[in-house]
Short mmCIF file of C-alpha atoms and ligand atoms in Angstrom, two decimals:
data_model
loop_
_atom_site.label_atom_id
_atom_site.label_comp_id
_atom_site.label_asym_id
_atom_site.label_seq_id
_atom_site.Cartn_x
_atom_site.Cartn_y
_atom_site.Cartn_z
CA MET A 1455 0.02 0.01 -0.09
CA SER A 1456 1.52 3.42 -0.98
CA ALA A 1457 1.34 6.53 1.14
CA ASP A 1458 -1.42 7.92 -1.45
CA SER A 1459 -3.47 4.76 -0.95
CA PRO A 1460 -6.74 5.09 0.97
CA LEU A 1461 -6.31 4.01 4.65
CA SER A 1462 -9.03 3.06 7.37
CA VAL A 1463 -7.51 2.93 10.86
CA ALA A 1464 -8.68 1.88 14.31
CA VAL A 1465 -7.80 4.02 17.25
CA THR A 1466 -7.60 2.83 20.76
CA GLY A 1467 -7.47 5.37 23.68
CA ALA A 1468 -9.46 7.73 21.46
CA GLY A 1469 -10.29 9.82 24.25
CA GLY A 1470 -6.77 10.25 25.57
CA ARG A 1471 -4.28 13.11 24.70
CA MET A 1472 -2.87 11.23 21.98
CA GLY A 1473 -5.77 9.38 20.61
CA ARG A 1474 -7.79 12.63 20.17
CA GLU A 1475 -4.80 13.83 18.26
CA VAL A 1476 -4.49 10.94 15.89
CA ILE A 1477 -8.11 11.31 15.15
CA ALA A 1478 -7.72 14.92 14.29
CA ALA A 1479 -4.71 14.22 12.21
CA ALA A 1480 -6.64 11.76 10.59
CA ALA A 1481 -9.22 14.07 9.48
CA ASP A 1482 -6.70 16.58 8.18
CA ARG A 1483 -5.06 13.97 5.79
CA GLU A 1484 -6.77 12.92 2.47
CA GLY A 1485 -7.70 9.38 2.13
CA VAL A 1486 -7.50 8.42 5.70
CA THR A 1487 -10.71 7.39 7.56
CA VAL A 1488 -11.21 6.39 11.22
CA ALA A 1489 -13.07 3.29 10.76
CA VAL A 1490 -12.95 2.35 14.70
CA ALA A 1491 -12.51 4.33 17.70
CA VAL A 1492 -12.67 2.78 21.21
CA ASN A 1493 -11.88 3.96 24.69
CA ARG A 1494 -12.22 2.35 28.26
CA SER A 1495 -14.22 5.10 29.78
CA PRO A 1496 -17.00 6.56 28.00
CA VAL A 1497 -16.30 9.69 25.99
CA ASP A 1498 -18.17 12.00 23.60
CA PRO A 1499 -17.41 11.82 19.85
CA VAL A 1500 -14.02 12.92 18.93
CA ALA A 1501 -13.77 15.18 15.85
CA GLY A 1502 -17.16 13.70 14.82
CA VAL A 1503 -15.98 10.13 15.16
CA ALA A 1504 -18.10 7.96 17.52
CA VAL A 1505 -15.95 6.39 20.25
CA GLU A 1506 -17.26 2.93 21.45
CA ASP A 1507 -16.55 0.89 24.55
CA ALA A 1508 -12.98 -0.75 24.54
CA ASP A 1509 -14.69 -4.03 25.30
CA ARG A 1510 -16.22 -4.17 21.82
CA LEU A 1511 -12.87 -3.91 19.90
CA ASP A 1512 -12.80 -7.64 18.96
CA ASP A 1513 -16.36 -7.19 17.27
CA LEU A 1514 -15.48 -3.98 15.70
CA LEU A 1515 -12.19 -5.30 14.09
CA ALA A 1516 -14.01 -8.28 12.75
CA SER A 1517 -17.01 -6.08 11.19
CA GLU A 1518 -14.99 -3.06 10.04
CA ARG A 1519 -11.68 -4.82 8.99
CA PRO A 1520 -9.42 -1.52 9.35
CA ASP A 1521 -6.18 -1.52 7.67
CA VAL A 1522 -4.10 -0.78 10.80
CA LEU A 1523 -4.76 -0.20 14.52
CA ILE A 1524 -3.08 2.87 16.00
CA ASP A 1525 -2.44 2.64 19.87
CA PHE A 1526 -1.69 5.15 22.53
CA THR A 1527 -2.90 3.91 25.83
CA GLY A 1528 -1.29 1.95 28.59
CA PRO A 1529 1.21 -1.03 28.90
CA ASP A 1530 -1.41 -3.69 29.90
CA SER A 1531 -4.02 -2.41 27.37
CA ALA A 1532 -1.56 -2.08 24.49
CA VAL A 1533 -0.66 -5.74 24.85
CA ALA A 1534 -4.38 -6.90 24.98
CA TYR A 1535 -4.99 -4.83 21.84
CA ALA A 1536 -1.93 -6.59 20.18
CA GLU A 1537 -3.64 -9.88 20.89
CA ALA A 1538 -6.86 -8.71 19.40
CA CYS A 1539 -4.96 -7.36 16.35
CA ALA A 1540 -3.21 -11.00 16.17
CA GLY A 1541 -6.66 -12.59 16.26
CA ALA A 1542 -8.14 -10.22 13.67
CA GLY A 1543 -5.26 -10.07 11.23
CA VAL A 1544 -4.96 -6.35 11.73
CA PRO A 1545 -1.50 -4.61 11.73
CA LEU A 1546 -0.58 -2.68 14.90
CA VAL A 1547 1.20 0.70 15.30
CA THR A 1548 1.64 1.21 19.02
CA GLY A 1549 3.32 4.38 20.48
CA THR A 1550 2.36 3.35 24.05
CA THR A 1551 5.44 3.54 26.44
CA GLY A 1552 6.26 2.19 29.97
CA PHE A 1553 6.33 -1.48 29.07
CA ALA A 1554 8.03 -3.97 31.50
CA ASP A 1555 10.23 -6.63 29.68
CA GLY A 1556 7.51 -9.42 29.82
CA GLN A 1557 4.96 -7.03 28.33
CA ILE A 1558 7.38 -6.38 25.23
CA GLU A 1559 7.32 -10.15 24.89
CA GLY A 1560 3.44 -10.24 24.71
CA LEU A 1561 3.69 -7.53 21.84
CA ARG A 1562 6.43 -9.50 19.96
CA ALA A 1563 3.99 -12.58 20.20
CA ALA A 1564 1.67 -10.75 18.29
CA SER A 1565 4.03 -9.87 15.57
CA ASP A 1566 4.40 -13.74 14.58
CA ALA A 1567 0.78 -13.13 13.31
CA VAL A 1568 0.59 -9.52 12.16
CA PRO A 1569 3.05 -6.59 11.44
CA VAL A 1570 3.72 -4.67 14.57
CA LEU A 1571 5.48 -1.34 14.55
CA LYS A 1572 6.41 -0.05 17.85
CA ALA A 1573 8.07 3.25 18.52
CA SER A 1574 8.63 5.25 21.76
CA ASN A 1575 8.59 8.44 19.65
CA PHE A 1576 7.13 9.35 16.24
CA ALA A 1577 8.65 12.78 16.01
CA ARG A 1578 11.14 12.86 12.95
CA GLY A 1579 13.43 15.06 14.80
CA VAL A 1580 13.80 12.52 17.63
CA ALA A 1581 14.98 9.90 15.05
CA ALA A 1582 17.40 12.51 13.94
CA LEU A 1583 18.45 13.22 17.62
CA ARG A 1584 19.05 9.56 18.12
CA ARG A 1585 21.40 9.30 15.28
CA ALA A 1586 23.22 12.53 16.31
CA VAL A 1587 23.67 11.22 19.93
CA ARG A 1588 24.97 7.74 18.70
CA GLU A 1589 27.52 9.45 16.68
CA ALA A 1590 28.46 12.01 19.28
CA ALA A 1591 28.67 9.19 22.03
CA ALA A 1592 30.93 7.17 19.87
CA ALA A 1593 33.17 9.94 18.83
CA LEU A 1594 33.79 11.30 22.17
CA PRO A 1595 35.08 8.20 24.36
CA GLY A 1596 35.41 8.83 27.97
CA TYR A 1597 33.02 11.86 28.13
CA ASP A 1598 30.27 11.63 30.72
CA VAL A 1599 26.77 11.36 29.26
CA GLU A 1600 23.71 12.73 31.23
CA LEU A 1601 20.03 12.53 29.92
CA THR A 1602 17.26 14.75 31.04
CA GLU A 1603 13.58 14.42 29.89
CA THR A 1604 10.64 16.98 30.71
CA HIS A 1605 7.19 16.10 30.12
CA HIS A 1606 3.70 17.52 31.38
CA ASN A 1607 2.60 16.71 34.83
CA ALA A 1608 0.00 14.06 33.91
CA LYS A 1609 2.81 11.50 32.28
CA ARG A 1610 2.61 8.18 34.12
CA ASP A 1611 5.93 6.46 33.04
CA ALA A 1612 9.33 7.82 34.08
CA PRO A 1613 11.94 8.05 32.44
CA SER A 1614 10.05 8.48 29.29
CA GLY A 1615 10.02 5.63 26.52
CA THR A 1616 12.24 8.04 24.28
CA ALA A 1617 14.83 8.33 27.19
CA GLY A 1618 14.86 4.54 27.43
CA SER A 1619 15.41 4.15 23.63
CA ILE A 1620 18.20 7.02 23.82
CA LEU A 1621 19.98 5.19 26.67
CA ASP A 1622 19.93 1.85 24.65
CA ASP A 1623 21.58 3.74 21.83
CA VAL A 1624 24.30 5.22 24.15
CA GLU A 1625 24.88 2.06 25.80
CA GLU A 1626 25.26 0.24 22.32
CA VAL A 1627 28.10 2.52 21.18
CA ARG A 1628 29.72 3.21 24.53
CA GLU A 1629 30.20 -0.17 26.23
CA ASP A 1630 31.86 1.56 29.25
CA LEU A 1631 28.63 3.37 30.38
CA ASP A 1632 26.52 0.46 31.86
CA GLU A 1633 24.89 1.94 34.82
CA ARG A 1634 21.68 4.29 34.64
CA VAL A 1635 21.67 6.30 37.95
CA HIS A 1636 18.11 7.73 38.19
CA GLY A 1637 18.68 11.29 39.86
CA ARG A 1638 21.36 11.75 42.52
CA GLU A 1639 20.89 12.57 46.34
CA GLY A 1640 23.37 12.74 49.22
CA ASP A 1641 26.95 11.60 49.00
CA ALA A 1642 26.63 10.45 45.41
CA PRO A 1643 29.91 11.13 43.41
CA ARG A 1644 29.72 10.13 39.79
CA SER A 1645 31.46 6.74 38.91
CA ALA A 1646 32.98 6.32 35.46
CA GLY A 1647 30.39 3.71 34.04
CA GLU A 1648 27.22 5.97 35.00
CA ILE A 1649 24.65 7.56 32.71
CA GLY A 1650 22.65 9.92 34.87
CA VAL A 1651 18.90 10.02 34.09
CA HIS A 1652 16.71 12.74 35.16
CA ALA A 1653 12.89 13.16 34.65
CA ARG A 1654 11.06 16.19 35.11
CA ARG A 1655 7.28 16.62 35.07
CA ALA A 1656 5.77 20.02 34.96
CA GLY A 1657 2.87 21.87 33.51
CA ASP A 1658 1.85 21.10 30.09
CA VAL A 1659 5.42 20.46 28.32
CA THR A 1660 4.78 18.19 25.43
CA GLY A 1661 7.96 16.52 25.53
CA GLU A 1662 11.70 17.40 25.72
CA HIS A 1663 14.95 15.30 25.68
CA GLU A 1664 18.36 16.69 26.19
CA VAL A 1665 21.69 14.58 26.04
CA LEU A 1666 24.69 16.18 27.59
CA LEU A 1667 28.11 14.98 26.80
CA ALA A 1668 30.90 16.45 28.83
CA GLY A 1669 34.65 15.93 29.05
CA ASN A 1670 38.16 17.19 28.17
CA ARG A 1671 37.16 20.97 29.23
CA GLU A 1672 33.96 21.00 26.77
CA THR A 1673 30.50 20.26 26.73
CA LEU A 1674 27.97 19.20 23.79
CA GLU A 1675 24.16 19.33 24.57
CA LEU A 1676 21.86 17.84 21.88
CA THR A 1677 18.05 18.71 22.49
CA HIS A 1678 14.77 18.17 20.90
CA ARG A 1679 11.64 19.74 21.86
CA ALA A 1680 8.29 18.78 20.53
CA GLY A 1681 6.09 21.80 19.74
CA ASP A 1682 2.87 19.93 19.97
CA ARG A 1683 1.44 16.35 19.98
CA GLY A 1684 0.38 16.60 16.30
CA VAL A 1685 4.06 15.98 15.56
CA PHE A 1686 3.64 12.42 17.12
CA ALA A 1687 0.17 11.75 15.53
CA GLU A 1688 1.46 12.66 12.06
CA GLY A 1689 4.45 10.31 12.51
CA ALA A 1690 2.09 7.63 13.70
CA LEU A 1691 -0.01 7.96 10.58
CA ASP A 1692 2.89 7.85 8.38
CA ALA A 1693 3.74 4.50 10.26
CA ALA A 1694 0.38 3.15 9.67
CA ALA A 1695 0.28 4.03 5.85
CA TRP A 1696 3.67 2.39 5.46
CA LEU A 1697 2.80 -0.77 7.73
CA ALA A 1698 -0.62 -1.70 6.18
CA GLY A 1699 -0.28 -4.66 3.79
CA ARG A 1700 3.17 -5.70 5.04
CA ASP A 1701 4.24 -9.09 6.27
CA ALA A 1702 4.07 -10.23 9.82
CA GLY A 1703 7.04 -9.09 11.82
CA TRP A 1704 8.37 -6.54 14.22
CA TYR A 1705 9.06 -2.93 12.91
CA GLY A 1706 10.31 0.26 14.00
CA PHE A 1707 9.84 3.95 13.07
CA ALA A 1708 13.45 3.92 11.46
CA ASP A 1709 11.99 1.42 9.08
CA VAL A 1710 9.29 4.02 7.87
CA LEU A 1711 11.95 6.72 7.76
CA ASP A 1712 14.60 4.50 5.86
CA ALA A 1713 11.90 3.63 3.31
CA GLY A 1714 11.15 7.34 2.80
CA ALA A 1715 14.74 8.29 2.44
CA ALA A 1716 15.34 5.37 0.04
CA ALA A 1717 12.41 6.54 -2.10
CA ASP A 1718 13.70 10.10 -2.16
CA GLY A 1719 16.96 9.01 -3.12
CA ALA A 1720 15.69 6.80 -6.08
CA ALA A 1721 13.46 9.87 -7.13
CA ASN A 1722 16.46 12.18 -7.27
CA GLU A 1723 18.60 9.63 -9.22
N1 NDP B 490 5.41 7.30 20.77
C1 NDP B 490 5.09 8.57 20.87
O1 NDP B 490 5.49 9.26 19.81
C2 NDP B 490 4.27 9.20 21.92
C3 NDP B 490 4.02 8.22 22.97
N2 NDP B 490 3.03 8.44 24.04
C4 NDP B 490 2.59 7.39 24.95
O2 NDP B 490 1.30 7.14 24.71
C5 NDP B 490 0.66 6.67 25.89
C6 NDP B 490 -0.77 7.46 26.04
O3 NDP B 490 -0.26 8.93 26.16
P1 NDP B 490 -1.44 10.06 26.40
O4 NDP B 490 -2.24 9.93 25.36
O5 NDP B 490 -0.82 11.13 26.98
O6 NDP B 490 -2.08 9.42 27.73
P2 NDP B 490 -3.81 9.58 28.30
O7 NDP B 490 -3.85 9.27 29.55
O8 NDP B 490 -4.17 11.12 27.83
O9 NDP B 490 -4.36 8.75 27.27
C7 NDP B 490 -4.44 7.27 27.64
C8 NDP B 490 -5.75 6.65 26.96
O10 NDP B 490 -5.51 5.22 26.81
C9 NDP B 490 -6.57 4.68 27.80
N3 NDP B 490 -6.00 3.76 28.63
C10 NDP B 490 -5.08 3.74 29.53
N4 NDP B 490 -4.87 2.59 30.24
C11 NDP B 490 -5.79 1.87 29.54
C12 NDP B 490 -5.98 0.43 29.88
N5 NDP B 490 -5.31 -0.27 30.83
N6 NDP B 490 -7.05 0.05 29.28
C13 NDP B 490 -7.70 0.70 28.31
N7 NDP B 490 -7.45 1.94 27.90
C14 NDP B 490 -6.47 2.42 28.80
C15 NDP B 490 -7.25 5.78 28.59
O11 NDP B 490 -8.63 5.46 28.84
P3 NDP B 490 -9.38 6.08 29.97
O12 NDP B 490 -9.65 7.50 29.67
O13 NDP B 490 -10.87 5.26 30.08
O14 NDP B 490 -8.42 5.88 30.99
C16 NDP B 490 -7.04 7.08 27.67
O15 NDP B 490 -8.04 7.13 26.78
C17 NDP B 490 1.66 6.80 27.01
O16 NDP B 490 2.31 5.57 27.06
C18 NDP B 490 2.72 7.84 26.38
O17 NDP B 490 4.01 7.72 26.84
C19 NDP B 490 2.55 9.71 24.06
C20 NDP B 490 2.92 10.79 23.20
C21 NDP B 490 3.80 10.35 22.01
O1 LIG B 491 3.71 10.74 27.42
C1 LIG B 491 4.11 11.55 26.55
O2 LIG B 491 3.49 12.67 26.45
C2 LIG B 491 5.12 11.27 25.70
N1 LIG B 491 5.58 10.15 25.73
C3 LIG B 491 6.53 9.32 24.87
C4 LIG B 491 7.77 8.92 25.83
O3 LIG B 491 7.48 8.42 26.65
O4 LIG B 491 8.93 8.93 25.29
C5 LIG B 491 6.98 10.27 23.77
C6 LIG B 491 7.01 11.85 23.92
O5 LIG B 491 8.03 12.38 24.62
C7 LIG B 491 5.75 12.13 24.66
#
């Protein structure tokens, strides 16, 4: 299915901050329809789309046959919705964060039956930040690395899923850094293998991630700030359009962006 093909999506967590944003972004995008929208607790229609009880999801997937389900909810529900997708043969895009390791296994099990794309952040700028951080951390051996993320005061999981992805990236290229230290208090001198992790929660901040690298009398700061949640919703719709019709398997947002870059490259040849 190409990015221009018609796309019908199901949205879980339709009454949540991101669910509402996805429905609004779908309404703005030509050829995209929201065939199913569900929420755990009752909510009024969102952008003119009726929101059904989440308990009806299996029936709705069977009757409406959406091309992709887009999920921004909570870890338990995302795993349950992945099972529903696997049962109904519907590809899944999930941006939910805060999974425990065992829950990721639940998502991966669904990817045996259907394509599953999981991303901790659907902003293109964060994908670029992650590449820049990997490059900088590899190029600056021995430098200290500290990560600070800031989010709105209603965010549940800490540190953010994006922070976790960035930490995985740093640890991959800097094997000497293998201890995540979450904040510091008291007599807490820094040891060489630490990556400090700081989670701030305040007001209505959409999402900020800053990586500080310091050593050799210099500092480098790499920062991404999301201006609004539409950035994530648009990325999730791009991912949904890319995922529809693919083989079962486990995918990430980088697969979507790499495919776009390859297509742009071919067009420029
Ligand atoms: N990957 C990315 O780019 C982004 C990821 N996120 C992630 O998306 C998730 C949702 O964020 P946000 O929209 O701000 O959160 P909200 O709390 O605003 O919305 C969550 C929604 O999911 C529903 N929900 C939560 N838990 C369950 C459950 N156990 N079963 C069924 N429904 C559930 C809620 O329903 P109810 O109202 O009934 O409780 C609500 O509608 C978080 O994990 C967040 O970190 C957020 C932004 C971007
Ligand atoms: O909960 C949020 O709001 C966000 N969650 C994601 C995360 O945990 O990384 C992505 C984004 O930063 C917003």
